PDB file of N, CA and C in Angstrom:
ATOM      1  N   THR A 515      -7.033   1.344  15.383  1.00  0.00           N
ATOM      2  CA  THR A 515      -7.537   2.259  15.542  1.00  0.00           C
ATOM      3  C   THR A 515      -8.294   2.421  16.806  1.00  0.00           C
ATOM      4  N   ASN A 516      -8.596   3.764  17.104  1.00  0.00           N
ATOM      5  CA  ASN A 516      -9.953   3.813  18.215  1.00  0.00           C
ATOM      6  C   ASN A 516      -9.645   2.862  20.045  1.00  0.00           C
ATOM      7  N   SER A 517      -7.336   3.514  19.627  1.00  0.00           N
ATOM      8  CA  SER A 517      -6.716   2.567  21.453  1.00  0.00           C
ATOM      9  C   SER A 517      -5.835   3.749  21.927  1.00  0.00           C
ATOM     10  N   ASP A 518      -5.461   3.614  22.847  1.00  0.00           N
ATOM     11  CA  ASP A 518      -4.308   4.470  23.324  1.00  0.00           C
ATOM     12  C   ASP A 518      -2.501   4.003  22.516  1.00  0.00           C
ATOM     13  N   TYR A 519      -1.745   5.020  22.149  1.00  0.00           N
ATOM     14  CA  TYR A 519      -0.905   4.899  21.538  1.00  0.00           C
ATOM     15  C   TYR A 519       0.014   3.703  23.424  1.00  0.00           C
ATOM     16  N   VAL A 520       0.657   2.865  23.173  1.00  0.00           N
ATOM     17  CA  VAL A 520       1.704   2.500  24.412  1.00  0.00           C
ATOM     18  C   VAL A 520       2.812   2.545  24.062  1.00  0.00           C
ATOM     19  N   VAL A 521       3.284   3.607  25.315  1.00  0.00           N
ATOM     20  CA  VAL A 521       5.120   4.020  24.850  1.00  0.00           C
ATOM     21  C   VAL A 521       5.492   2.870  25.612  1.00  0.00           C
ATOM     22  N   ILE A 522       5.909   2.235  24.185  1.00  0.00           N
ATOM     23  CA  ILE A 522       7.640   1.132  24.590  1.00  0.00           C
ATOM     24  C   ILE A 522       8.614   1.398  25.168  1.00  0.00           C
ATOM     25  N   GLY A 523       8.934   2.613  24.830  1.00  0.00           N
ATOM     26  CA  GLY A 523      10.282   3.182  25.771  1.00  0.00           C
ATOM     27  C   GLY A 523      11.257   3.091  24.951  1.00  0.00           C
ATOM     28  N   GLY A 524      12.562   3.767  25.182  1.00  0.00           N
ATOM     29  CA  GLY A 524      13.316   3.942  24.180  1.00  0.00           C
ATOM     30  C   GLY A 524      14.033   4.758  22.577  1.00  0.00           C
ATOM     31  N   GLU A 525      12.305   5.154  22.724  1.00  0.00           N
ATOM     32  CA  GLU A 525      12.080   5.919  20.833  1.00  0.00           C
ATOM     33  C   GLU A 525      12.750   6.834  21.112  1.00  0.00           C
ATOM     34  N   LEU A 526      13.213   7.803  21.952  1.00  0.00           N
ATOM     35  CA  LEU A 526      13.944   9.110  21.879  1.00  0.00           C
ATOM     36  C   LEU A 526      14.987   9.046  22.678  1.00  0.00           C
ATOM     37  N   SER A 527      15.258   8.114  23.383  1.00  0.00           N
ATOM     38  CA  SER A 527      16.723   7.971  24.156  1.00  0.00           C
ATOM     39  C   SER A 527      18.022   8.235  23.362  1.00  0.00           C
ATOM     40  N   GLY A 528      19.082   8.638  23.986  1.00  0.00           N
ATOM     41  CA  GLY A 528      20.541   8.351  23.163  1.00  0.00           C
ATOM     42  C   GLY A 528      20.358   9.132  22.277  1.00  0.00           C
ATOM     43  N   GLU A 529      21.791   9.368  21.870  1.00  0.00           N
ATOM     44  CA  GLU A 529      22.355  10.653  21.030  1.00  0.00           C
ATOM     45  C   GLU A 529      22.208   9.937  19.531  1.00  0.00           C
ATOM     46  N   ILE A 530      22.173  10.915  18.552  1.00  0.00           N
ATOM     47  CA  ILE A 530      21.803  10.788  17.400  1.00  0.00           C
ATOM     48  C   ILE A 530      23.125   9.951  17.165  1.00  0.00           C
ATOM     49  N   GLU A 531      23.642   9.067  16.266  1.00  0.00           N
ATOM     50  CA  GLU A 531      24.719   8.507  15.607  1.00  0.00           C
ATOM     51  C   GLU A 531      24.896   8.642  14.420  1.00  0.00           C
ATOM     52  N   GLN A 532      25.642   9.115  14.225  1.00  0.00           N
ATOM     53  CA  GLN A 532      26.805   9.230  13.213  1.00  0.00           C
ATOM     54  C   GLN A 532      26.994   8.965  11.805  1.00  0.00           C
ATOM     55  N   ASP A 533      27.283   7.212  12.344  1.00  0.00           N
ATOM     56  CA  ASP A 533      26.910   5.787  10.946  1.00  0.00           C
ATOM     57  C   ASP A 533      26.187   5.364  11.111  1.00  0.00           C
ATOM     58  N   MET A 534      25.113   5.934  10.455  1.00  0.00           N
ATOM     59  CA  MET A 534      23.473   4.936  10.744  1.00  0.00           C
ATOM     60  C   MET A 534      23.470   4.046   9.497  1.00  0.00           C
ATOM     61  N   ASN A 535      22.651   3.132   9.535  1.00  0.00           N
ATOM     62  CA  ASN A 535      22.577   2.202   8.588  1.00  0.00           C
ATOM     63  C   ASN A 535      21.105   1.969   8.448  1.00  0.00           C
ATOM     64  N   VAL A 536      20.731   2.480   7.571  1.00  0.00           N
ATOM     65  CA  VAL A 536      19.751   2.888   6.698  1.00  0.00           C
ATOM     66  C   VAL A 536      18.863   1.726   5.519  1.00  0.00           C
ATOM     67  N   VAL A 537      17.791   1.104   5.903  1.00  0.00           N
ATOM     68  CA  VAL A 537      17.447   0.060   4.745  1.00  0.00           C
ATOM     69  C   VAL A 537      16.365   0.222   4.387  1.00  0.00           C
ATOM     70  N   GLU A 538      15.457   0.642   2.921  1.00  0.00           N
ATOM     71  CA  GLU A 538      14.684   0.889   2.836  1.00  0.00           C
ATOM     72  C   GLU A 538      13.449  -0.471   2.877  1.00  0.00           C
ATOM     73  N   ASN A 539      12.293  -0.955   3.476  1.00  0.00           N
ATOM     74  CA  ASN A 539      11.551  -1.880   2.773  1.00  0.00           C
ATOM     75  C   ASN A 539      10.404  -1.886   3.422  1.00  0.00           C
ATOM     76  N   SER A 540       9.854  -3.408   2.851  1.00  0.00           N
ATOM     77  CA  SER A 540       7.877  -3.080   2.661  1.00  0.00           C
ATOM     78  C   SER A 540       7.407  -3.474   4.406  1.00  0.00           C
ATOM     79  N   THR A 541       7.758  -3.474   5.651  1.00  0.00           N
ATOM     80  CA  THR A 541       7.488  -4.310   6.683  1.00  0.00           C
ATOM     81  C   THR A 541       6.351  -3.891   6.658  1.00  0.00           C
ATOM     82  N   PRO A 542       4.855  -5.368   6.856  1.00  0.00           N
ATOM     83  CA  PRO A 542       3.519  -5.284   6.405  1.00  0.00           C
ATOM     84  C   PRO A 542       3.512  -4.409   8.052  1.00  0.00           C
ATOM     85  N   ILE A 543       2.293  -3.355   7.903  1.00  0.00           N
ATOM     86  CA  ILE A 543       1.165  -2.982   8.554  1.00  0.00           C
ATOM     87  C   ILE A 543       0.014  -3.020   8.813  1.00  0.00           C
ATOM     88  N   TYR A 544      -0.249  -3.745   9.544  1.00  0.00           N
ATOM     89  CA  TYR A 544      -1.852  -3.914   9.629  1.00  0.00           C
ATOM     90  C   TYR A 544      -2.620  -2.850  10.512  1.00  0.00           C
ATOM     91  N   VAL A 545      -3.530  -2.400   9.679  1.00  0.00           N
ATOM     92  CA  VAL A 545      -4.650  -1.141  10.187  1.00  0.00           C
ATOM     93  C   VAL A 545      -5.857  -2.257  10.323  1.00  0.00           C
ATOM     94  N   ASP A 546      -6.195  -2.391  11.660  1.00  0.00           N
ATOM     95  CA  ASP A 546      -7.702  -3.333  11.823  1.00  0.00           C
ATOM     96  C   ASP A 546      -7.825  -4.243  10.994  1.00  0.00           C
ATOM     97  N   GLY A 547      -6.522  -4.750  11.313  1.00  0.00           N
ATOM     98  CA  GLY A 547      -6.401  -6.449  10.472  1.00  0.00           C
ATOM     99  C   GLY A 547      -6.185  -6.250   9.280  1.00  0.00           C
ATOM    100  N   ILE A 548      -6.584  -5.577   8.680  1.00  0.00           N
ATOM    101  CA  ILE A 548      -6.060  -5.220   6.571  1.00  0.00           C
ATOM    102  C   ILE A 548      -4.748  -4.841   6.823  1.00  0.00           C
ATOM    103  N   GLN A 549      -3.730  -5.254   6.081  1.00  0.00           N
ATOM    104  CA  GLN A 549      -2.624  -5.223   5.762  1.00  0.00           C
ATOM    105  C   GLN A 549      -2.835  -4.085   4.847  1.00  0.00           C
ATOM    106  N   ARG A 550      -1.779  -2.913   4.647  1.00  0.00           N
ATOM    107  CA  ARG A 550      -1.631  -1.770   4.104  1.00  0.00           C
ATOM    108  C   ARG A 550       0.571  -2.110   3.689  1.00  0.00           C
ATOM    109  N   ALA A 551       0.153  -1.002   2.600  1.00  0.00           N
ATOM    110  CA  ALA A 551       1.406  -1.408   1.656  1.00  0.00           C
ATOM    111  C   ALA A 551       1.761   0.412   2.189  1.00  0.00           C
ATOM    112  N   ILE A 552       2.810  -0.036   3.057  1.00  0.00           N
ATOM    113  CA  ILE A 552       3.345   1.615   3.077  1.00  0.00           C
ATOM    114  C   ILE A 552       4.726   1.088   3.390  1.00  0.00           C
ATOM    115  N   THR A 553       6.046   2.364   2.667  1.00  0.00           N
ATOM    116  CA  THR A 553       7.756   1.925   2.590  1.00  0.00           C
ATOM    117  C   THR A 553       7.974   2.486   3.795  1.00  0.00           C
ATOM    118  N   ALA A 554       8.287   1.076   4.884  1.00  0.00           N
ATOM    119  CA  ALA A 554       9.138   1.483   6.052  1.00  0.00           C
ATOM    120  C   ALA A 554      10.897   1.709   6.012  1.00  0.00           C
ATOM    121  N   TYR A 555      11.544   2.239   6.770  1.00  0.00           N
ATOM    122  CA  TYR A 555      12.744   2.190   7.020  1.00  0.00           C
ATOM    123  C   TYR A 555      13.587   1.841   8.177  1.00  0.00           C
ATOM    124  N   ASN A 556      14.460   0.929   7.849  1.00  0.00           N
ATOM    125  CA  ASN A 556      15.301   0.073   8.803  1.00  0.00           C
ATOM    126  C   ASN A 556      16.396   1.480   9.395  1.00  0.00           C
ATOM    127  N   ILE A 557      16.317   1.600  10.524  1.00  0.00           N
ATOM    128  CA  ILE A 557      17.380   2.198  10.678  1.00  0.00           C
ATOM    129  C   ILE A 557      18.187   1.848  11.863  1.00  0.00           C
ATOM    130  N   ASN A 558      19.497   0.994  11.589  1.00  0.00           N
ATOM    131  CA  ASN A 558      19.903   1.074  13.133  1.00  0.00           C
ATOM    132  C   ASN A 558      18.242  -0.232  14.105  1.00  0.00           C
ATOM    133  N   GLY A 559      18.085  -1.236  13.486  1.00  0.00           N
ATOM    134  CA  GLY A 559      17.192  -2.136  14.217  1.00  0.00           C
ATOM    135  C   GLY A 559      15.948  -1.780  14.111  1.00  0.00           C
ATOM    136  N   SER A 560      16.089  -0.030  14.026  1.00  0.00           N
ATOM    137  CA  SER A 560      14.339  -0.149  14.793  1.00  0.00           C
ATOM    138  C   SER A 560      13.458   0.324  13.302  1.00  0.00           C
ATOM    139  N   SER A 561      11.970  -0.080  13.240  1.00  0.00           N
ATOM    140  CA  SER A 561      11.171   0.458  12.156  1.00  0.00           C
ATOM    141  C   SER A 561      11.248   2.169  12.152  1.00  0.00           C
ATOM    142  N   TYR A 562      10.794   2.751  10.974  1.00  0.00           N
ATOM    143  CA  TYR A 562      10.822   3.902  11.382  1.00  0.00           C
ATOM    144  C   TYR A 562       9.488   4.360  10.010  1.00  0.00           C
ATOM    145  N   PHE A 563       8.407   5.231   9.389  1.00  0.00           N
ATOM    146  CA  PHE A 563       7.722   5.254   9.357  1.00  0.00           C
ATOM    147  C   PHE A 563       7.290   7.028   9.173  1.00  0.00           C
ATOM    148  N   LYS A 564       7.541   7.351   7.848  1.00  0.00           N
ATOM    149  CA  LYS A 564       6.617   8.885   7.025  1.00  0.00           C
ATOM    150  C   LYS A 564       5.303   8.439   7.769  1.00  0.00           C
ATOM    151  N   ILE A 565       5.176   9.754   9.129  1.00  0.00           N
ATOM    152  CA  ILE A 565       3.921  10.085   9.290  1.00  0.00           C
ATOM    153  C   ILE A 565       2.706  10.820   8.447  1.00  0.00           C
ATOM    154  N   ARG A 566       3.350  11.095   6.877  1.00  0.00           N
ATOM    155  CA  ARG A 566       2.066  11.159   5.924  1.00  0.00           C
ATOM    156  C   ARG A 566       1.563   9.816   5.710  1.00  0.00           C
ATOM    157  N   ASP A 567       1.831   8.749   5.278  1.00  0.00           N
ATOM    158  CA  ASP A 567       1.370   7.538   5.210  1.00  0.00           C
ATOM    159  C   ASP A 567       1.194   6.966   5.928  1.00  0.00           C
ATOM    160  N   LEU A 568       1.290   7.088   7.374  1.00  0.00           N
ATOM    161  CA  LEU A 568       0.179   6.408   8.390  1.00  0.00           C
ATOM    162  C   LEU A 568      -1.111   7.332   8.439  1.00  0.00           C
ATOM    163  N   ALA A 569      -0.644   8.390   8.674  1.00  0.00           N
ATOM    164  CA  ALA A 569      -1.738   9.294   8.122  1.00  0.00           C
ATOM    165  C   ALA A 569      -2.796   8.937   6.939  1.00  0.00           C
ATOM    166  N   ASP A 570      -2.407   8.613   6.304  1.00  0.00           N
ATOM    167  CA  ASP A 570      -3.619   7.859   4.602  1.00  0.00           C
ATOM    168  C   ASP A 570      -3.817   6.653   5.770  1.00  0.00           C
ATOM    169  N   ALA A 571      -3.391   5.867   5.863  1.00  0.00           N
ATOM    170  CA  ALA A 571      -3.029   4.703   6.088  1.00  0.00           C
ATOM    171  C   ALA A 571      -4.409   4.580   7.295  1.00  0.00           C
ATOM    172  N   ILE A 572      -4.649   4.727   8.325  1.00  0.00           N
ATOM    173  CA  ILE A 572      -5.085   4.967   9.778  1.00  0.00           C
ATOM    174  C   ILE A 572      -6.091   6.229   9.638  1.00  0.00           C
ATOM    175  N   GLY A 573      -5.997   6.760   8.811  1.00  0.00           N
ATOM    176  CA  GLY A 573      -6.945   7.916   8.541  1.00  0.00           C
ATOM    177  C   GLY A 573      -7.029   9.364   9.517  1.00  0.00           C
ATOM    178  N   PHE A 574      -5.835   9.707  10.047  1.00  0.00           N
ATOM    179  CA  PHE A 574      -5.981  11.185  10.660  1.00  0.00           C
ATOM    180  C   PHE A 574      -5.532  12.328   9.508  1.00  0.00           C
ATOM    181  N   GLU A 575      -4.819  13.348   9.912  1.00  0.00           N
ATOM    182  CA  GLU A 575      -4.383  14.440   9.880  1.00  0.00           C
ATOM    183  C   GLU A 575      -3.412  15.134  10.218  1.00  0.00           C
ATOM    184  N   VAL A 576      -2.690  15.247   8.881  1.00  0.00           N
ATOM    185  CA  VAL A 576      -1.445  15.746   9.749  1.00  0.00           C
ATOM    186  C   VAL A 576      -1.236  17.210   8.565  1.00  0.00           C
ATOM    187  N   LEU A 577      -0.971  18.297   9.897  1.00  0.00           N
ATOM    188  CA  LEU A 577      -0.968  19.542   9.297  1.00  0.00           C
ATOM    189  C   LEU A 577       0.497  20.648   9.455  1.00  0.00           C
ATOM    190  N   TRP A 578       1.160  21.386   8.855  1.00  0.00           N
ATOM    191  CA  TRP A 578       2.484  21.944   8.492  1.00  0.00           C
ATOM    192  C   TRP A 578       2.226  23.263   9.178  1.00  0.00           C
ATOM    193  N   ASP A 579       2.279  23.824   9.710  1.00  0.00           N
ATOM    194  CA  ASP A 579       2.250  25.833  10.029  1.00  0.00           C
ATOM    195  C   ASP A 579       3.560  25.994   9.641  1.00  0.00           C
ATOM    196  N   GLY A 580       4.248  26.752   8.797  1.00  0.00           N
ATOM    197  CA  GLY A 580       5.331  27.350   8.166  1.00  0.00           C
ATOM    198  C   GLY A 580       5.659  28.270   9.153  1.00  0.00           C
ATOM    199  N   ASP A 581       4.624  29.172   9.471  1.00  0.00           N
ATOM    200  CA  ASP A 581       4.997  30.617  10.231  1.00  0.00           C
ATOM    201  C   ASP A 581       5.530  30.158  11.618  1.00  0.00           C
ATOM    202  N   THR A 582       5.373  29.197  12.038  1.00  0.00           N
ATOM    203  CA  THR A 582       5.548  28.534  14.040  1.00  0.00           C
ATOM    204  C   THR A 582       6.517  27.096  13.621  1.00  0.00           C
ATOM    205  N   GLN A 583       6.690  26.895  12.535  1.00  0.00           N
ATOM    206  CA  GLN A 583       7.274  25.541  12.590  1.00  0.00           C
ATOM    207  C   GLN A 583       7.193  24.510  13.032  1.00  0.00           C
ATOM    208  N   THR A 584       5.782  24.201  13.099  1.00  0.00           N
ATOM    209  CA  THR A 584       5.267  23.199  14.094  1.00  0.00           C
ATOM    210  C   THR A 584       4.412  22.104  13.036  1.00  0.00           C
ATOM    211  N   ILE A 585       4.128  21.159  13.693  1.00  0.00           N
ATOM    212  CA  ILE A 585       3.233  20.009  12.692  1.00  0.00           C
ATOM    213  C   ILE A 585       2.295  19.672  14.049  1.00  0.00           C
ATOM    214  N   SER A 586       0.834  19.764  13.254  1.00  0.00           N
ATOM    215  CA  SER A 586      -0.410  19.217  14.312  1.00  0.00           C
ATOM    216  C   SER A 586      -0.789  17.731  13.667  1.00  0.00           C
ATOM    217  N   ILE A 587      -1.143  17.137  14.026  1.00  0.00           N
ATOM    218  CA  ILE A 587      -1.723  16.031  14.324  1.00  0.00           C
ATOM    219  C   ILE A 587      -3.406  15.747  14.584  1.00  0.00           C
ATOM    220  N   GLU A 588      -4.487  15.860  13.878  1.00  0.00           N
ATOM    221  CA  GLU A 588      -5.995  16.024  13.903  1.00  0.00           C
ATOM    222  C   GLU A 588      -6.411  14.655  13.593  1.00  0.00           C
ATOM    223  N   THR A 589      -7.057  13.912  14.886  1.00  0.00           N
ATOM    224  CA  THR A 589      -7.427  12.569  14.773  1.00  0.00           C
ATOM    225  C   THR A 589      -8.759  12.517  14.407  1.00  0.00           C
ATOM    226  N   GLU A 590      -9.499  13.554  14.687  1.00  0.00           N
ATOM    227  CA  GLU A 590     -10.654  13.395  14.850  1.00  0.00           C
ATOM    228  C   GLU A 590     -11.483  14.579  13.272  1.00  0.00           C
TER     229      GLU A 590
END
């Protein structure tokens, strides 16, 4: 927490694959040195998490606006 996101690159590149290999797992997640229990999903070699699970663990809010079909993330 309290630091900027660092872009690694490639997160949103490429086309969506039709044959995805999805495996649910319990990859350890640490927030400020404390391990949190969050379900992870390994999809074709990359780990993915539900944004609301991350919000609960890290301490931010996820809002949904059904009228505009948008998600907002409130960090303060």
